[in-house]
Short mmCIF file of C-alpha atoms and ligand atoms in Angstrom, two decimals:
data_model
loop_
_atom_site.label_atom_id
_atom_site.label_comp_id
_atom_site.label_asym_id
_atom_site.label_seq_id
_atom_site.Cartn_x
_atom_site.Cartn_y
_atom_site.Cartn_z
CA MET A 1 -13.06 77.16 15.50
CA ILE A 2 -11.50 80.43 14.36
CA ASP A 3 -14.53 82.63 13.87
CA LEU A 4 -14.00 85.32 11.23
CA PHE A 5 -17.69 85.32 10.26
CA SER A 6 -18.43 88.70 11.85
CA ASP A 7 -17.53 90.92 14.79
CA THR A 8 -21.13 90.28 15.88
CA HIS A 9 -19.79 86.90 17.06
CA THR A 10 -17.89 88.51 19.92
CA MET A 11 -18.97 86.95 23.21
CA PRO A 12 -19.62 88.83 26.45
CA SER A 13 -16.55 88.37 28.63
CA GLU A 14 -16.51 87.41 32.31
CA GLY A 15 -16.13 91.05 33.30
CA MET A 16 -18.95 92.14 31.03
CA ARG A 17 -21.26 89.46 32.41
CA ARG A 18 -20.42 90.55 35.96
CA ALA A 19 -21.21 94.17 35.07
CA MET A 20 -24.55 93.02 33.66
CA ALA A 21 -25.38 90.95 36.72
CA GLU A 22 -24.55 93.81 39.05
CA ALA A 23 -26.23 96.58 37.01
CA GLU A 24 -28.45 98.95 38.95
CA VAL A 25 -31.79 99.03 37.10
CA GLY A 26 -35.23 100.64 37.07
CA ASP A 27 -38.03 101.41 34.61
CA SER A 28 -36.21 102.85 31.64
CA GLN A 29 -39.52 103.92 30.06
CA LEU A 30 -39.91 106.37 32.95
CA GLY A 31 -36.27 107.42 32.71
CA GLU A 32 -35.62 105.62 35.99
CA ASP A 33 -32.98 103.13 34.90
CA PRO A 34 -29.72 104.60 36.21
CA THR A 35 -27.46 102.39 34.08
CA THR A 36 -29.32 103.22 30.86
CA ASN A 37 -29.19 106.90 31.81
CA ARG A 38 -25.46 106.64 32.44
CA LEU A 39 -24.93 105.00 29.04
CA GLN A 40 -27.02 107.61 27.23
CA ASP A 41 -25.01 110.38 28.94
CA ALA A 42 -21.76 108.65 28.00
CA VAL A 43 -22.79 108.32 24.35
CA ALA A 44 -23.99 111.94 24.17
CA GLY A 45 -20.62 112.94 25.65
CA LEU A 46 -18.69 110.81 23.17
CA LEU A 47 -20.64 112.09 20.16
CA GLY A 48 -20.95 115.66 21.42
CA THR A 49 -24.75 115.61 21.07
CA GLU A 50 -27.44 117.09 23.32
CA ALA A 51 -28.99 113.70 23.91
CA ALA A 52 -28.78 110.01 23.12
CA LEU A 53 -31.23 107.11 23.13
CA PHE A 54 -30.40 103.48 23.94
CA LEU A 55 -32.10 101.05 21.58
CA SER A 56 -32.06 97.29 21.23
CA THR A 57 -30.34 97.15 17.83
CA GLY A 58 -28.58 99.22 15.24
CA SER A 59 -31.26 98.30 12.73
CA MET A 60 -33.78 100.00 15.01
CA CYS A 61 -31.54 103.09 15.20
CA ASN A 62 -31.57 103.25 11.40
CA LYS A 63 -35.34 102.89 11.25
CA VAL A 64 -36.21 105.44 13.91
CA ALA A 65 -33.62 107.92 12.59
CA VAL A 66 -34.98 107.68 9.04
CA ALA A 67 -38.54 108.03 10.33
CA ALA A 68 -37.63 111.02 12.50
CA LEU A 69 -35.89 112.85 9.66
CA THR A 70 -38.29 112.26 6.75
CA ARG A 71 -41.94 112.27 5.76
CA PRO A 72 -43.70 109.40 3.93
CA GLY A 73 -43.03 109.66 0.21
CA ASP A 74 -39.57 111.17 0.63
CA ALA A 75 -36.42 109.64 -0.85
CA VAL A 76 -33.21 108.83 1.05
CA VAL A 77 -29.88 109.11 -0.76
CA CYS A 78 -27.28 106.53 0.21
CA ASP A 79 -24.55 104.32 -1.19
CA HIS A 80 -25.90 101.33 -3.12
CA ARG A 81 -24.66 98.78 -0.58
CA SER A 82 -25.88 100.62 2.51
CA HIS A 83 -27.10 98.48 5.37
CA VAL A 84 -30.19 100.68 5.87
CA MET A 85 -31.30 100.09 2.29
CA ARG A 86 -30.21 96.53 1.56
CA PHE A 87 -29.85 94.52 4.72
CA GLU A 88 -32.82 95.36 6.93
CA GLY A 89 -35.68 93.65 5.14
CA GLY A 90 -36.94 96.86 3.61
CA GLY A 91 -37.81 98.08 7.12
CA ALA A 92 -37.16 101.78 6.53
CA THR A 93 -39.53 101.72 3.57
CA ILE A 94 -42.26 100.09 5.65
CA VAL A 95 -41.73 102.10 8.84
CA ALA A 96 -40.99 105.50 7.35
CA GLY A 97 -42.60 105.20 3.92
CA VAL A 98 -39.43 106.28 2.10
CA SER A 99 -37.83 105.17 -1.14
CA PHE A 100 -34.08 105.09 -1.75
CA GLU A 101 -31.93 106.89 -4.28
CA PRO A 102 -28.74 104.78 -4.28
CA ILE A 103 -25.37 106.01 -5.54
CA VAL A 104 -22.94 103.43 -6.92
CA THR A 105 -19.46 103.74 -5.39
CA ASP A 106 -16.52 101.40 -4.85
CA ASP A 107 -15.71 102.42 -1.31
CA GLY A 108 -19.05 103.58 0.07
CA ALA A 109 -17.98 107.24 0.07
CA PHE A 110 -19.64 109.28 -2.66
CA THR A 111 -18.69 112.80 -3.69
CA PRO A 112 -20.68 116.06 -3.32
CA GLU A 113 -21.03 116.03 -7.13
CA GLN A 114 -22.49 112.51 -7.13
CA LEU A 115 -24.88 113.59 -4.37
CA GLU A 116 -25.98 116.71 -6.19
CA ALA A 117 -26.63 114.73 -9.36
CA VAL A 118 -29.31 112.65 -7.63
CA MET A 119 -30.92 115.28 -5.39
CA THR A 120 -34.50 115.52 -6.62
CA GLY A 121 -37.58 117.26 -5.40
CA THR A 122 -37.53 120.46 -7.36
CA ASN A 123 -40.45 119.15 -9.41
CA VAL A 124 -43.71 118.23 -7.71
CA TYR A 125 -43.74 114.82 -9.42
CA GLN A 126 -40.44 113.78 -7.89
CA PRO A 127 -39.98 112.48 -4.36
CA ARG A 128 -38.36 114.99 -2.05
CA THR A 129 -34.79 113.84 -1.22
CA SER A 130 -34.98 114.98 2.37
CA LEU A 131 -32.30 112.75 3.87
CA VAL A 132 -28.77 111.62 3.05
CA ALA A 133 -27.71 108.45 4.85
CA LEU A 134 -23.97 107.80 5.29
CA GLU A 135 -22.31 104.67 6.67
CA GLN A 136 -19.08 104.83 8.67
CA THR A 137 -17.23 102.49 8.45
CA HIS A 138 -18.89 101.16 5.32
CA ASN A 139 -19.50 97.49 5.95
CA PHE A 140 -20.13 95.97 2.54
CA ALA A 141 -17.68 98.26 0.76
CA GLY A 142 -14.98 96.56 2.89
CA GLY A 143 -14.97 98.26 6.29
CA THR A 144 -13.86 101.45 4.56
CA VAL A 145 -13.47 104.83 6.25
CA TRP A 146 -14.85 108.04 4.75
CA PRO A 147 -12.09 110.62 4.38
CA ILE A 148 -13.08 113.47 6.74
CA ASP A 149 -12.85 116.16 4.06
CA ARG A 150 -15.14 114.26 1.70
CA TYR A 151 -17.54 113.50 4.54
CA GLU A 152 -17.80 117.14 5.59
CA ALA A 153 -18.17 118.29 1.98
CA VAL A 154 -21.01 115.80 1.37
CA CYS A 155 -22.77 116.94 4.55
CA ALA A 156 -22.45 120.58 3.43
CA ALA A 157 -23.81 119.72 -0.03
CA ALA A 158 -26.80 117.95 1.55
CA ARG A 159 -27.52 121.04 3.65
CA ARG A 160 -27.33 123.32 0.61
CA HIS A 161 -30.15 121.24 -0.85
CA GLY A 162 -32.16 121.36 2.37
CA ALA A 163 -31.62 117.69 3.21
CA ALA A 164 -30.90 116.26 6.65
CA VAL A 165 -27.97 113.86 7.14
CA MET A 166 -27.68 110.74 9.29
CA THR A 167 -24.74 108.43 9.78
CA ASP A 168 -25.03 104.72 10.42
CA GLY A 169 -22.01 104.55 12.69
CA ALA A 170 -22.39 100.88 13.61
CA ARG A 171 -18.56 100.82 13.47
CA LEU A 172 -17.89 104.52 13.99
CA LEU A 173 -15.33 103.71 16.68
CA ASN A 174 -13.38 101.58 14.21
CA ALA A 175 -13.28 104.66 11.97
CA VAL A 176 -12.19 106.83 14.90
CA VAL A 177 -9.34 104.46 15.75
CA ALA A 178 -8.28 104.10 12.10
CA SER A 179 -8.50 107.79 11.16
CA GLY A 180 -7.55 109.51 14.41
CA VAL A 181 -10.56 111.79 13.86
CA ALA A 182 -12.68 111.98 17.01
CA ALA A 183 -16.27 110.73 17.22
CA ASP A 184 -17.68 114.20 17.89
CA ARG A 185 -16.13 115.55 14.69
CA TRP A 186 -17.81 112.82 12.63
CA THR A 187 -21.06 113.67 14.43
CA ALA A 188 -20.94 117.48 14.26
CA PRO A 189 -22.16 117.86 10.65
CA VAL A 190 -25.00 115.30 10.88
CA ASP A 191 -28.48 115.34 12.44
CA ALA A 192 -28.30 111.79 13.76
CA MET A 193 -25.43 109.42 14.50
CA TRP A 194 -25.57 106.00 16.10
CA ILE A 195 -23.07 103.43 17.32
CA ASP A 196 -23.47 99.70 17.85
CA PHE A 197 -22.33 97.81 20.94
CA SER A 198 -22.83 94.31 19.56
CA LYS A 199 -19.94 94.37 17.08
CA GLY A 200 -16.32 95.04 18.02
CA LEU A 201 -17.27 96.33 21.47
CA GLY A 202 -18.35 92.82 22.44
CA ALA A 203 -21.80 93.38 23.97
CA PRO A 204 -24.62 90.89 23.34
CA GLY A 205 -26.84 93.62 21.88
CA GLY A 206 -27.73 97.29 21.95
CA ALA A 207 -27.00 100.48 20.05
CA ALA A 208 -27.39 104.16 20.83
CA LEU A 209 -28.58 107.06 18.70
CA GLY A 210 -27.34 110.60 19.32
CA GLY A 211 -28.62 113.95 18.12
CA SER A 212 -30.31 117.14 19.24
CA ALA A 213 -32.85 116.96 22.07
CA ASP A 214 -35.62 117.41 19.48
CA LEU A 215 -34.29 114.63 17.25
CA VAL A 216 -33.97 112.26 20.19
CA ALA A 217 -37.50 113.13 21.38
CA GLU A 218 -38.87 112.30 17.93
CA ALA A 219 -36.78 109.11 17.78
CA THR A 220 -38.18 108.15 21.18
CA ARG A 221 -41.72 108.51 19.84
CA TRP A 222 -40.76 106.21 16.94
CA MET A 223 -39.18 103.76 19.38
CA TYR A 224 -42.57 103.41 21.09
CA ARG A 225 -44.37 103.17 17.77
CA VAL A 226 -42.29 100.26 16.57
CA GLY A 227 -42.32 98.47 19.92
CA GLY A 228 -38.73 99.12 20.81
CA ALA A 229 -39.11 100.50 24.33
CA MET A 230 -37.52 98.20 26.92
CA ARG A 231 -37.93 98.21 30.71
CA GLN A 232 -34.92 97.26 32.90
CA SER A 233 -32.63 97.91 29.97
CA GLY A 234 -29.76 98.62 32.35
CA VAL A 235 -28.80 94.94 32.21
CA LEU A 236 -27.98 95.43 28.52
CA ALA A 237 -26.75 99.01 28.93
CA ALA A 238 -24.20 97.74 31.48
CA ALA A 239 -22.70 95.53 28.78
CA ALA A 240 -22.55 98.49 26.41
CA LEU A 241 -20.86 100.67 29.03
CA TYR A 242 -18.39 97.89 29.73
CA GLY A 243 -17.65 97.65 26.01
CA LEU A 244 -17.08 101.39 25.73
CA GLU A 245 -14.80 101.40 28.76
CA HIS A 246 -12.78 98.26 28.02
CA ASN A 247 -12.95 97.28 24.37
CA VAL A 248 -12.32 100.41 22.30
CA ALA A 249 -8.54 100.17 22.65
CA GLY A 250 -8.61 96.63 21.22
CA LEU A 251 -10.00 97.84 17.89
CA GLU A 252 -6.43 98.79 16.92
CA ARG A 253 -5.41 95.14 17.41
CA ASP A 254 -8.33 94.06 15.22
CA HIS A 255 -7.20 96.41 12.45
CA ALA A 256 -3.61 95.15 12.68
CA ASN A 257 -4.92 91.59 12.49
CA ALA A 258 -6.95 92.38 9.36
CA ARG A 259 -3.82 93.83 7.73
CA ARG A 260 -1.87 90.73 8.82
CA LEU A 261 -4.49 88.52 7.22
CA ALA A 262 -4.39 90.51 3.97
CA GLU A 263 -0.59 90.43 3.91
CA GLY A 264 -0.68 86.68 4.47
CA LEU A 265 -2.83 86.26 1.38
CA ALA A 266 -0.73 88.45 -0.89
CA GLU A 267 0.57 86.63 -3.95
CA THR A 268 -1.84 83.72 -3.59
CA GLY A 269 -3.72 84.77 -6.74
CA VAL A 270 -6.86 85.94 -4.92
CA THR A 271 -8.19 89.48 -5.24
CA LEU A 272 -8.61 91.25 -1.94
CA THR A 273 -9.61 94.56 -0.44
CA ASP A 274 -6.99 96.63 1.32
CA PRO A 275 -8.32 96.54 4.88
CA ALA A 276 -8.91 100.03 6.26
CA THR A 277 -10.29 98.58 9.51
CA ASN A 278 -11.26 95.08 10.64
CA MET A 279 -12.48 93.39 7.46
CA VAL A 280 -10.96 91.70 4.46
CA PHE A 281 -13.06 90.78 1.43
CA VAL A 282 -11.50 88.04 -0.64
CA ASP A 283 -12.50 87.06 -4.18
CA PRO A 284 -10.88 83.65 -4.67
CA THR A 285 -12.14 83.16 -8.25
CA PRO A 286 -8.84 84.22 -9.91
CA ALA A 287 -7.13 81.49 -7.87
CA GLY A 288 -9.55 78.91 -9.25
CA VAL A 289 -11.88 78.53 -6.23
CA THR A 290 -15.43 79.80 -5.81
CA ALA A 291 -16.39 81.79 -2.73
CA ALA A 292 -18.85 79.08 -1.70
CA GLY A 293 -16.17 76.41 -2.18
CA LEU A 294 -13.62 78.36 -0.16
CA ALA A 295 -16.06 79.03 2.68
CA ALA A 296 -17.10 75.35 2.83
CA ARG A 297 -13.54 74.00 2.79
CA LEU A 298 -12.45 76.53 5.39
CA ALA A 299 -15.30 75.45 7.64
CA ASP A 300 -13.98 71.87 7.40
CA ALA A 301 -10.57 73.23 8.39
CA GLY A 302 -12.03 75.01 11.44
CA VAL A 303 -12.15 78.55 10.03
CA ARG A 304 -15.49 80.29 9.67
CA VAL A 305 -15.95 83.12 7.16
CA SER A 306 -19.08 84.51 5.51
CA GLN A 307 -19.84 84.31 1.81
CA LEU A 308 -21.24 87.40 0.09
CA GLY A 309 -21.79 86.77 -3.60
CA SER A 310 -18.49 86.07 -5.31
CA ARG A 311 -16.44 87.00 -2.26
CA VAL A 312 -15.86 85.80 1.26
CA ARG A 313 -15.60 88.26 4.14
CA ALA A 314 -13.24 87.75 7.06
CA VAL A 315 -13.74 90.00 10.08
CA THR A 316 -11.30 90.37 12.95
CA HIS A 317 -12.50 91.10 16.48
CA LEU A 318 -11.71 90.63 20.15
CA GLY A 319 -12.18 86.87 19.89
CA VAL A 320 -9.47 86.57 17.23
CA SER A 321 -5.78 86.53 18.16
CA GLU A 322 -2.73 87.11 15.99
CA ASP A 323 -2.09 83.38 16.18
CA ASP A 324 -5.64 82.69 14.96
CA VAL A 325 -4.96 84.96 11.98
CA ASP A 326 -1.80 83.04 11.11
CA ARG A 327 -3.67 79.74 11.32
CA ALA A 328 -6.48 81.14 9.14
CA VAL A 329 -3.94 82.27 6.54
CA GLU A 330 -2.44 78.79 6.54
CA ALA A 331 -5.88 77.22 6.11
CA ILE A 332 -6.78 79.53 3.21
CA ARG A 333 -3.43 78.90 1.54
CA GLY A 334 -4.03 75.19 2.01
CA VAL A 335 -7.41 75.33 0.25
CA LEU A 336 -5.97 77.38 -2.62
CA ALA A 337 -2.97 75.06 -3.01
CA ALA A 338 -5.28 72.03 -3.24
CA GLU A 339 -6.83 73.46 -6.43
C1 PLP B 401 -24.61 95.44 11.93
C2 PLP B 401 -24.96 96.65 11.18
C3 PLP B 401 -26.20 97.26 11.33
C4 PLP B 401 -27.31 96.65 12.17
O1 PLP B 401 -26.99 96.60 13.52
P1 PLP B 401 -27.71 95.52 14.46
O2 PLP B 401 -27.34 95.94 15.82
O3 PLP B 401 -27.15 94.19 14.06
O4 PLP B 401 -29.16 95.62 14.18
C5 PLP B 401 -26.45 98.42 10.65
N1 PLP B 401 -25.52 98.99 9.87
C6 PLP B 401 -24.31 98.44 9.69
C7 PLP B 401 -23.32 99.12 8.82
C8 PLP B 401 -24.00 97.25 10.32
O5 PLP B 401 -22.81 96.69 10.11
#
């Protein structure tokens, strides 16, 4: 099976499993887990933040960050396909009591003007838009990368209106590799940034949230509130550290493989996104196949993709070789040719 379903399907390698088995651990709730502490220091160093907090999932990072940066009744501005708004079961609304003010974009990166048009809160009957939530890379816009100038301008516009900014950086390191702009520069203009270890970095779980010492203290309180505090979390933190140390360089290969996949599907009649990082979204309808039909027939041919509405998404990752990409292209071409 060639698994292009998601980079969450990366499996912990031998080396990663050994690092987990050998991890030095303690009670992380008392700050006594040396491996978790080492990871949090490493993430704070990478992001250039005062502190960082290891959490079980990226979804929890989103929740605790939103809760730490807003008050109940506030509104959060974000792109209309943001993970925090659309793909977490409404959790931020339940946990933090916020509503969302979505902006429709093609690529997930709105402009300062679009932001300013939706900033509310000058009238007492409107919710206060106290937080702007960015996503880098933007998953459901196609693994797109915010241009740094636009990103910094949007952050500055948010500040002018008194709003905080957070970035869902589940795939920040993909953006770093693709853009050549360092992680600390993407973090500098925001109040909270988090990265995920369970995607392209290959760990079985875990994410870490960085920010000021005050922000991280407040996020820690929310972690306890929502039941997210672990104990010997070093077993998982060891996998995250291993991913940071060994699997960042491979993201470049994943991006090259996504481009290879897109090039292989050129002139087949499908509509596809131009992959900025490790994802290709394919709309096969113009070639006479539905997304559901394509996904099902590919599964029969040993290629797994995900279906999202009228498109299928193919994601490259450390478990996908160049050869796998070529075989996937052949399989997709085969399905299209059979129509
Ligand atoms: C995967 C993902 C999340 C959630 O992370 P989990 O670790 O799976 O909870 C949040 N935001 C984006 C953009 C993601 O791709």
